[in-house]
mmCIF file of C-alpha atoms in Angstrom:
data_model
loop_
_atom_site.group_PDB
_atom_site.id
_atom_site.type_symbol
_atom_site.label_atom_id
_atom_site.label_comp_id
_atom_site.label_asym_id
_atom_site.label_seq_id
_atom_site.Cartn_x
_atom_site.Cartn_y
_atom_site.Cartn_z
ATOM 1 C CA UNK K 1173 173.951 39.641 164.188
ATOM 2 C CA UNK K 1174 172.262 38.488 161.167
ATOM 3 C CA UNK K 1175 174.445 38.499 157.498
ATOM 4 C CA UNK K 1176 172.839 39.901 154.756
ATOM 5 C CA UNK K 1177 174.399 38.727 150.873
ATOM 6 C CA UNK K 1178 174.331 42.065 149.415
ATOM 7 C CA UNK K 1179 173.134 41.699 145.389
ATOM 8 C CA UNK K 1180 175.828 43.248 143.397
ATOM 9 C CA UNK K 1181 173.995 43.846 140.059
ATOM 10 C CA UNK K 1182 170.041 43.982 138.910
ATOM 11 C CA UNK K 1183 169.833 40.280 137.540
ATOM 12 C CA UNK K 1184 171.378 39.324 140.588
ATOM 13 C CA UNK K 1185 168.799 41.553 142.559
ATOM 14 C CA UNK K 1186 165.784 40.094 140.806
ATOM 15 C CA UNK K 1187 166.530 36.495 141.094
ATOM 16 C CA UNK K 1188 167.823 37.297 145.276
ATOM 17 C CA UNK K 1189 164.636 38.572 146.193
ATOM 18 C CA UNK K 1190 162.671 36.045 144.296
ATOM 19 C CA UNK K 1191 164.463 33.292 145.715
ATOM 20 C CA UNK K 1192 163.848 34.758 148.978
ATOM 21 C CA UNK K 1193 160.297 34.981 148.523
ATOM 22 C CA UNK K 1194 159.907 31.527 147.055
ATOM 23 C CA UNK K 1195 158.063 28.758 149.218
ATOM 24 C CA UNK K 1196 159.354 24.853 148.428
ATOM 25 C CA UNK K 1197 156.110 23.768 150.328
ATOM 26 C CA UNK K 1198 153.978 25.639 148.188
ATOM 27 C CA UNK K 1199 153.657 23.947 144.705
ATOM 28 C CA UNK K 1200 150.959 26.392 143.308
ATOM 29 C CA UNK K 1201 153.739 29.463 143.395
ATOM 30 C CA UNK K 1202 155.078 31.035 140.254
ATOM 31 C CA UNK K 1203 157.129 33.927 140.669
ATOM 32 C CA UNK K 1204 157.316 36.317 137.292
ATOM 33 C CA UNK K 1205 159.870 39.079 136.435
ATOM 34 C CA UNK K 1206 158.906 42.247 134.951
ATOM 35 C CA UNK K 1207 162.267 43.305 134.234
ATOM 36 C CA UNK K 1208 162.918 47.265 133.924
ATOM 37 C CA UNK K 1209 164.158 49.172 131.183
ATOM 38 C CA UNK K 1210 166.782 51.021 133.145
ATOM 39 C CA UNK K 1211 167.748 48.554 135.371
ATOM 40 C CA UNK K 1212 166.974 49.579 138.258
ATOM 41 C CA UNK K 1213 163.424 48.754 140.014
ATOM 42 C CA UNK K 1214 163.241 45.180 141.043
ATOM 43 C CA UNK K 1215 159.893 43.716 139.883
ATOM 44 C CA UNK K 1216 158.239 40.475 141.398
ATOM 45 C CA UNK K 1217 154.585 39.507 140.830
ATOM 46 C CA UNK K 1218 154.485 36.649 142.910
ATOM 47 C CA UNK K 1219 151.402 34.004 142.203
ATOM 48 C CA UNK K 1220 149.816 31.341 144.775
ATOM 49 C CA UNK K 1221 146.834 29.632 145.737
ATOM 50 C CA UNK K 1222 148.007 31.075 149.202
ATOM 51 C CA UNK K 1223 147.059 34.543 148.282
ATOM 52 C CA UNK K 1224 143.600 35.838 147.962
ATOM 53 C CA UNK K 1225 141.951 37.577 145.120
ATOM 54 C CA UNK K 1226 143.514 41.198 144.196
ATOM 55 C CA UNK K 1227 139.717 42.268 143.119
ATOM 56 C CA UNK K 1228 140.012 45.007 140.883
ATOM 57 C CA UNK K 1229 143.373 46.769 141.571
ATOM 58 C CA UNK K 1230 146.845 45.464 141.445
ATOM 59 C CA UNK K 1231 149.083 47.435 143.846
ATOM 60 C CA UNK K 1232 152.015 46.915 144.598
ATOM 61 C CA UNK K 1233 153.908 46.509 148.225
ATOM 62 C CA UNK K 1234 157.170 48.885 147.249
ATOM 63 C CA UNK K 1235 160.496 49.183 149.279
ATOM 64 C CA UNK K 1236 163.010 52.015 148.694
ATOM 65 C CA UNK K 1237 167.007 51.183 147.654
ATOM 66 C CA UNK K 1238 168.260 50.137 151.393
ATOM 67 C CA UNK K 1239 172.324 49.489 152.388
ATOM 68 C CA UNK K 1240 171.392 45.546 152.327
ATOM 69 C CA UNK K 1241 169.722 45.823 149.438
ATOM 70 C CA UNK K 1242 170.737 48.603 147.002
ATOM 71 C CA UNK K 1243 167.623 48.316 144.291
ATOM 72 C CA UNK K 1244 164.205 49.714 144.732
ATOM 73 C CA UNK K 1245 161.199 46.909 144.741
ATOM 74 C CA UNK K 1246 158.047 45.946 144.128
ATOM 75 C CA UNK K 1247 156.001 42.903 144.635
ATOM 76 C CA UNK K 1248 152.499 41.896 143.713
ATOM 77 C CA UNK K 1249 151.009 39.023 145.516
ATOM 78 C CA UNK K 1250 148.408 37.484 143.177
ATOM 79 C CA UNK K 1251 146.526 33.894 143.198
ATOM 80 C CA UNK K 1252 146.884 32.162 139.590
ATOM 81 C CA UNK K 1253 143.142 33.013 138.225
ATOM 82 C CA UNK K 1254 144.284 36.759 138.523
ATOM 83 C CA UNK K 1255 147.219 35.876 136.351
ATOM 84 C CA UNK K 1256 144.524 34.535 133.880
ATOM 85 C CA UNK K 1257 143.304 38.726 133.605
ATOM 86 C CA UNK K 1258 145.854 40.175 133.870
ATOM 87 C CA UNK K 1259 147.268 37.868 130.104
ATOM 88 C CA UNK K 1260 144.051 39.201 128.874
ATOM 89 C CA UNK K 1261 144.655 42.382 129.520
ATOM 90 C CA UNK K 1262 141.527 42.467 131.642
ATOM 91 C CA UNK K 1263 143.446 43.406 134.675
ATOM 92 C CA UNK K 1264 145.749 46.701 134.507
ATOM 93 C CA UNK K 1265 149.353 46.143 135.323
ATOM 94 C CA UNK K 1266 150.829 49.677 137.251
ATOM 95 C CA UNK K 1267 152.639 51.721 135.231
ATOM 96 C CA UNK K 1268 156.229 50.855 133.756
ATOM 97 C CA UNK K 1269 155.051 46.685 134.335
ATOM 98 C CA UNK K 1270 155.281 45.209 130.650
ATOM 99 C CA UNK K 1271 153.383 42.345 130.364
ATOM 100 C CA UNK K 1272 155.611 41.159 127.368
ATOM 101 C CA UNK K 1273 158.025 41.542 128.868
ATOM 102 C CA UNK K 1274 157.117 39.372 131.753
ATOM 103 C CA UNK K 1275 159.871 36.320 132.362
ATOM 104 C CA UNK K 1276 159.162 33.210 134.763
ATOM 105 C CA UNK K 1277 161.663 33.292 137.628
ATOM 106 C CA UNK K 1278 160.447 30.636 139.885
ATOM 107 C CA UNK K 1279 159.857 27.650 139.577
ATOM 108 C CA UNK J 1018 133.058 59.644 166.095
ATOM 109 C CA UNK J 1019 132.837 57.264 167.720
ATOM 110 C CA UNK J 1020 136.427 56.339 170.272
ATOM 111 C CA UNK J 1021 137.179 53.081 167.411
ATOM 112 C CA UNK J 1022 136.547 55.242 164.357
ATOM 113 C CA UNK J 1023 139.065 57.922 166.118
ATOM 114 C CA UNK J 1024 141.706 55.203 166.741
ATOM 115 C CA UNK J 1025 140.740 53.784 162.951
ATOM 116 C CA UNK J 1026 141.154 57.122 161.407
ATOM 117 C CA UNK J 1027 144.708 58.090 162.845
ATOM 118 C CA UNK J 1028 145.704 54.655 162.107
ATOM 119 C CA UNK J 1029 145.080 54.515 158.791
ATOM 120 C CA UNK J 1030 146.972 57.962 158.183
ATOM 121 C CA UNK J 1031 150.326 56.440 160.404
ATOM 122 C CA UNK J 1032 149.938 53.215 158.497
ATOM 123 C CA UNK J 1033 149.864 55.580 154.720
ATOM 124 C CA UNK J 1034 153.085 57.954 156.007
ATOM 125 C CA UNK J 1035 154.675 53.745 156.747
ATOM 126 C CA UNK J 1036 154.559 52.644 153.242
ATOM 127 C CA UNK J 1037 155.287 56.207 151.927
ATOM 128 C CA UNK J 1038 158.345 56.186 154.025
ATOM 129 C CA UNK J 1039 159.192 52.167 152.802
ATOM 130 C CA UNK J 1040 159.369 53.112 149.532
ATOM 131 C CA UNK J 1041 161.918 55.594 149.898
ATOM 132 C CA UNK J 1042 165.429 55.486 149.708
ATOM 133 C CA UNK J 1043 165.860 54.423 153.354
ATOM 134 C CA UNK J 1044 170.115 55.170 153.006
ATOM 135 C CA UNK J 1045 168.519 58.660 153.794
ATOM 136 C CA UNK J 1046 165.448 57.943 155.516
ATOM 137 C CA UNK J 1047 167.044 56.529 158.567
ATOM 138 C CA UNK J 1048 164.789 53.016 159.878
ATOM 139 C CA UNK J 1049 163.728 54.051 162.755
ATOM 140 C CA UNK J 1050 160.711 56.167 161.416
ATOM 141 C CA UNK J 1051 159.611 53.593 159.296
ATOM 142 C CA UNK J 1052 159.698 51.298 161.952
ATOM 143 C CA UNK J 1053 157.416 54.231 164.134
ATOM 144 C CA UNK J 1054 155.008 54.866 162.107
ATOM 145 C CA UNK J 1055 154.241 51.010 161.742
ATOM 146 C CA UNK J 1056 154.469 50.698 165.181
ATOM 147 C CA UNK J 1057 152.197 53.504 165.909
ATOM 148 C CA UNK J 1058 149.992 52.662 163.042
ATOM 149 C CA UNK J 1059 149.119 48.863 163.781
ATOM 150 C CA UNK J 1060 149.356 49.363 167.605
ATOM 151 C CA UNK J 1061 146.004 52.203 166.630
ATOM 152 C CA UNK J 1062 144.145 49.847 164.490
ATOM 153 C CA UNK J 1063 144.507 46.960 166.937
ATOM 154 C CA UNK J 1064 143.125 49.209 169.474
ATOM 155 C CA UNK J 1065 140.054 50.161 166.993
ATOM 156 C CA UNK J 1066 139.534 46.908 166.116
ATOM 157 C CA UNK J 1067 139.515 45.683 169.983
ATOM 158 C CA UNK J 1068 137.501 48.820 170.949
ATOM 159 C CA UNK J 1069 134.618 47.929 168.351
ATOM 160 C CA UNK J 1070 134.777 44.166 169.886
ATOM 161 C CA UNK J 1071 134.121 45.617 173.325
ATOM 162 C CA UNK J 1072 137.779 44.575 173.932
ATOM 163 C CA UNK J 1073 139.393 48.033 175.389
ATOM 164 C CA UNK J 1074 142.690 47.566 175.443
ATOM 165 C CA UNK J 1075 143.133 50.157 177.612
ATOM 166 C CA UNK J 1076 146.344 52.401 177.427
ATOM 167 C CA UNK J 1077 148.933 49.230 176.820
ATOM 168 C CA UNK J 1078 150.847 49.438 174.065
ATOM 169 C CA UNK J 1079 150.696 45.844 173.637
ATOM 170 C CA UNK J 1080 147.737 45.390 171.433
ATOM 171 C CA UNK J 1081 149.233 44.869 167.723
ATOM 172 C CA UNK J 1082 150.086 40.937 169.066
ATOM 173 C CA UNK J 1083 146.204 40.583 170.701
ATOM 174 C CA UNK J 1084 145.151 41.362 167.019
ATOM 175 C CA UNK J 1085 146.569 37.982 165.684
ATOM 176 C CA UNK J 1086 144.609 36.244 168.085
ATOM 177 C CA UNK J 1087 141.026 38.166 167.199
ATOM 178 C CA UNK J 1088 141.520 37.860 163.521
ATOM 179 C CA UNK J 1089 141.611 34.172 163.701
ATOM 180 C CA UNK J 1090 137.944 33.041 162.590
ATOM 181 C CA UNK J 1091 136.711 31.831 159.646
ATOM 182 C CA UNK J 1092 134.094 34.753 159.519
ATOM 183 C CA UNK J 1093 136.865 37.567 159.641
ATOM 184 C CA UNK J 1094 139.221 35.575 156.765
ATOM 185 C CA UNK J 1095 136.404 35.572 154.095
ATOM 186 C CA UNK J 1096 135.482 39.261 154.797
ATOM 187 C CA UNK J 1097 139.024 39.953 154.145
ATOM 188 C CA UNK J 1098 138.584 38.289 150.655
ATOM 189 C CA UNK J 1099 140.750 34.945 152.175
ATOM 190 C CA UNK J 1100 138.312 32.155 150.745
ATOM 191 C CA UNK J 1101 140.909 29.263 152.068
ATOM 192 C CA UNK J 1102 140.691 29.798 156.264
ATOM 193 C CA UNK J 1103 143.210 27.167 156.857
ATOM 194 C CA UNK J 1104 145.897 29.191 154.230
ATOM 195 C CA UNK J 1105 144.472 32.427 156.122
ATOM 196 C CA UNK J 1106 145.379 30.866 159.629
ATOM 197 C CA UNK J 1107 148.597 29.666 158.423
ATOM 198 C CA UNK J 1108 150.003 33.070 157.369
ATOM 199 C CA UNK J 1109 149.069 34.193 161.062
ATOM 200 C CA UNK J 1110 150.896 31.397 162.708
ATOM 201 C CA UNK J 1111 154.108 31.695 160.474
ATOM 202 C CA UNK J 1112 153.763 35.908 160.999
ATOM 203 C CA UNK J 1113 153.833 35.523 164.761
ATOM 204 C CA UNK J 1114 157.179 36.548 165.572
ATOM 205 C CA UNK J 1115 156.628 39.818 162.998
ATOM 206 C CA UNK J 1116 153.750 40.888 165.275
ATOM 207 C CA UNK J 1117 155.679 41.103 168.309
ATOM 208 C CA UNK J 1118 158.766 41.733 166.232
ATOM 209 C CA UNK J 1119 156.280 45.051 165.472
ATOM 210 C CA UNK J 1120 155.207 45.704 168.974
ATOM 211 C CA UNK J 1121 158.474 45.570 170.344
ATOM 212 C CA UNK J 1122 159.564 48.852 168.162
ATOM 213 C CA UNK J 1123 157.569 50.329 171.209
ATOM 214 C CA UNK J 1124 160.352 51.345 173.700
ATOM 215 C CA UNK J 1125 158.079 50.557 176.948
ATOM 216 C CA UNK J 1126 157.857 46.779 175.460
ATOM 217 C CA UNK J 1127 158.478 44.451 176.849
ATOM 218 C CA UNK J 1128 158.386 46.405 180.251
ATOM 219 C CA UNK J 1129 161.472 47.685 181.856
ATOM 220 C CA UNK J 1130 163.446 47.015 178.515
ATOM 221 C CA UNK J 1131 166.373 49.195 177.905
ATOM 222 C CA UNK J 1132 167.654 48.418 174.360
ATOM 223 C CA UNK J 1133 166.467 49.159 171.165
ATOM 224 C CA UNK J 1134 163.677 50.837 170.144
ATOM 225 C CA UNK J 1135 162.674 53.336 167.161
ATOM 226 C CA UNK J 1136 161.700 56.478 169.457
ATOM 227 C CA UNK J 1137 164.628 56.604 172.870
ATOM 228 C CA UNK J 1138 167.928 56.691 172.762
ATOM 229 C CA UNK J 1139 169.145 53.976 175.280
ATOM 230 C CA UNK J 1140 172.384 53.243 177.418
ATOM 231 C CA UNK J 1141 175.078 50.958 175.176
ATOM 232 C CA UNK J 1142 175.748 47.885 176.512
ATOM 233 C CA UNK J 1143 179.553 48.153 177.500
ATOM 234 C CA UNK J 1144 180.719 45.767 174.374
ATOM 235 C CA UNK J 1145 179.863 48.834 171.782
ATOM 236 C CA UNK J 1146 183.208 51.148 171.226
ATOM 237 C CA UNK J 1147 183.194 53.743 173.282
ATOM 238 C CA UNK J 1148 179.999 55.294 173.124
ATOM 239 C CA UNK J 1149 177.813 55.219 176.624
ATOM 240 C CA UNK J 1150 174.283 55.382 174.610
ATOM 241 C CA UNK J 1151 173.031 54.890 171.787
ATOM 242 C CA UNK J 1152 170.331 56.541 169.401
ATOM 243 C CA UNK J 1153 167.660 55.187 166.899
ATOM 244 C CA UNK J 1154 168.857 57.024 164.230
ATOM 245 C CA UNK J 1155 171.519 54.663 162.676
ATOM 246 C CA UNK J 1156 170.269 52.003 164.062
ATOM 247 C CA UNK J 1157 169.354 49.055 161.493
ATOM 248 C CA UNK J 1158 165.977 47.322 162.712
ATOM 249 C CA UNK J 1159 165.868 43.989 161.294
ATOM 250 C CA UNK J 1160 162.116 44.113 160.933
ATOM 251 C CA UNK J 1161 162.123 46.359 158.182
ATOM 252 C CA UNK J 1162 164.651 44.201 156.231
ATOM 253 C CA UNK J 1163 162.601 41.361 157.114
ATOM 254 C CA UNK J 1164 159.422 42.656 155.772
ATOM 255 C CA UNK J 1165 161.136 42.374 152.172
ATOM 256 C CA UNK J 1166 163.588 39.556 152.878
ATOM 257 C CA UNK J 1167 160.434 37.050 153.716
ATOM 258 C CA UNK J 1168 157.202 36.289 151.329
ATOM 259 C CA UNK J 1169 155.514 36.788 154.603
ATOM 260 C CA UNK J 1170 156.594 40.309 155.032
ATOM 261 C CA UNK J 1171 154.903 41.360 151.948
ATOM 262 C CA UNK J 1172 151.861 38.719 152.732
ATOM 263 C CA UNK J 1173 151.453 40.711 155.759
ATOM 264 C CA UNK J 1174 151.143 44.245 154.507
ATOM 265 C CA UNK J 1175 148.364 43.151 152.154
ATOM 266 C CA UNK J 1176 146.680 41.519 155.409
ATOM 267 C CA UNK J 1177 146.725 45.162 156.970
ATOM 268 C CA UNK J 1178 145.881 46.977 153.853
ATOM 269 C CA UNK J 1179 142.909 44.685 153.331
ATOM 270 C CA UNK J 1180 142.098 45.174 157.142
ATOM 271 C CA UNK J 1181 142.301 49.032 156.509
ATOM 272 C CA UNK J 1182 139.946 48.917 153.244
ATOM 273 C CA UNK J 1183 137.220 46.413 154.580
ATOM 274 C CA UNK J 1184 137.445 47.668 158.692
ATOM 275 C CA UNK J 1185 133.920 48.990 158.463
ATOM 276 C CA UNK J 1186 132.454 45.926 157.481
ATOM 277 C CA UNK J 1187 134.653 43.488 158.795
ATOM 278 C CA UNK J 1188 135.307 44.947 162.425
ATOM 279 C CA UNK J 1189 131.941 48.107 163.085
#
């Protein structure tokens, strides 16, 4: 049976699930916080070279609180030239996603 | 309608209930319906998919882990808006074992299996307590917890989503 490290607090939360998502091999990945208000909806957007194009729309894969993991989440996967929009505001972030509030996680 | 557009259609409404589902508190919505409606919904658009390539998988519900291999082609990635084929085939080599990770939610997979699955209850094996069987409610499936443990799990909800918004004229 497989142990699970449950996080015991948000910042712990945020940086857990980045660190999970985080790829050594992969030196074009940038993973950004866009930390909530409330404290209490983990937000990744997760950049690479690995992932295609988001177009026009950024939506978000989003997971409900769980027993392992006791925060809601959401992810973006973006490649870097949509990060290059999205800082000029050409791309919409969903709602509640601050882009100044944005903080670099990973690397 | 044609029989893939049926399969297409149904899918796409089981695959919309999944990620409603996800994103809900699952410490009430209990795993094993998110796990069947992803089941349900990928082992449909597998079978539209194959259907439109003259493919008919029949009535097997083994068709989600045929998918990986017909999506492997150079032509398929850049309709589905991956320009880099070799990243593209990457993410379906390293999301192999979530495909039939998937599949297997299906209790008659693999055949004559008598464990866990997200729809029968099945008979405990004799190390559990004392109960004789054992239901799907309560029962944690590591998939789902894997599908937000693992940069793949996400990477391969965007593949489907992207399959769902471009089948028509990716896969007709």
């Amino acid at each position: 049976m497989e142990t699970v490290t449950i996080p015991q607090n948000y910042e712990i939360a945020v940086q857990m699930l980045a660190d999970w998502h985080s790829d050594s091999s992969d030196s074009s990945m940038r993973i950004l916080a866009f930390p909530d208000p409330n404290r209490s909806i983990v937000r990744l957007l997760e950049l690479s070279r690995r992932f295609p194009s988001v177009g026009e729309e950024l939506r978000p894969v989003s997971f409900g609180r769980s027993h392992e993991f006791p925060f809601p989440s959401s992810v973006i996967l973006a490649d870097p030239d949509d990060w290059q929009r999205i800082e000029r505001r050409e791309l919409k972030l969903p709602d509640g996603w601050d882009l100044d509030q944005a903080a670099p996680i990973l690397p | 309608m044609t029989k893939g557009a049926a399969f297409f259609k149904q899918a796409a409404s089981d695959f919309a209930v999944f990620e409603w589902m996800l994103s809900q508190d699952r410490t009430v919505i209990p795993e094993c319906h998110v796990g069947h409606y992803l089941q349900m919904a990928l082992e449909k658009l597998a079978k539209a998919i194959l259907i439109d390539a003259q493919a008919d998988p029949g009535n097997s519900h083994a068709a989600f882990s045929r998918l990986r291999h017909h999506l492997r082609r150079a032509d398929i990635a850049h309709a589905l808006g991956y320009a880099d084929f070799r990243q593209f085939r990457a993410l379906l080599e390293r999301s192999a074992a979530l495909f039939v990770e998937i599949e297997q939610l299906h209790p008659g997979i693999p055949a004559d299996f008598d464990g866990p699955n997200v729809e029968y209850p099945w008979e405990a094996p004799q190390t559990v307590g004392t109960d004789l069987w054992l239901s799907p409610v309560g029962y944690r499936f590591p998939i789902i917890g894997k599908l937000q443990r693992t940069g793949d799990g996400a990477a391969l909800i965007e593949l489907i989503r992207r399959i769902f918004a471009r089948y028509p004229s990716t896969f007709t």
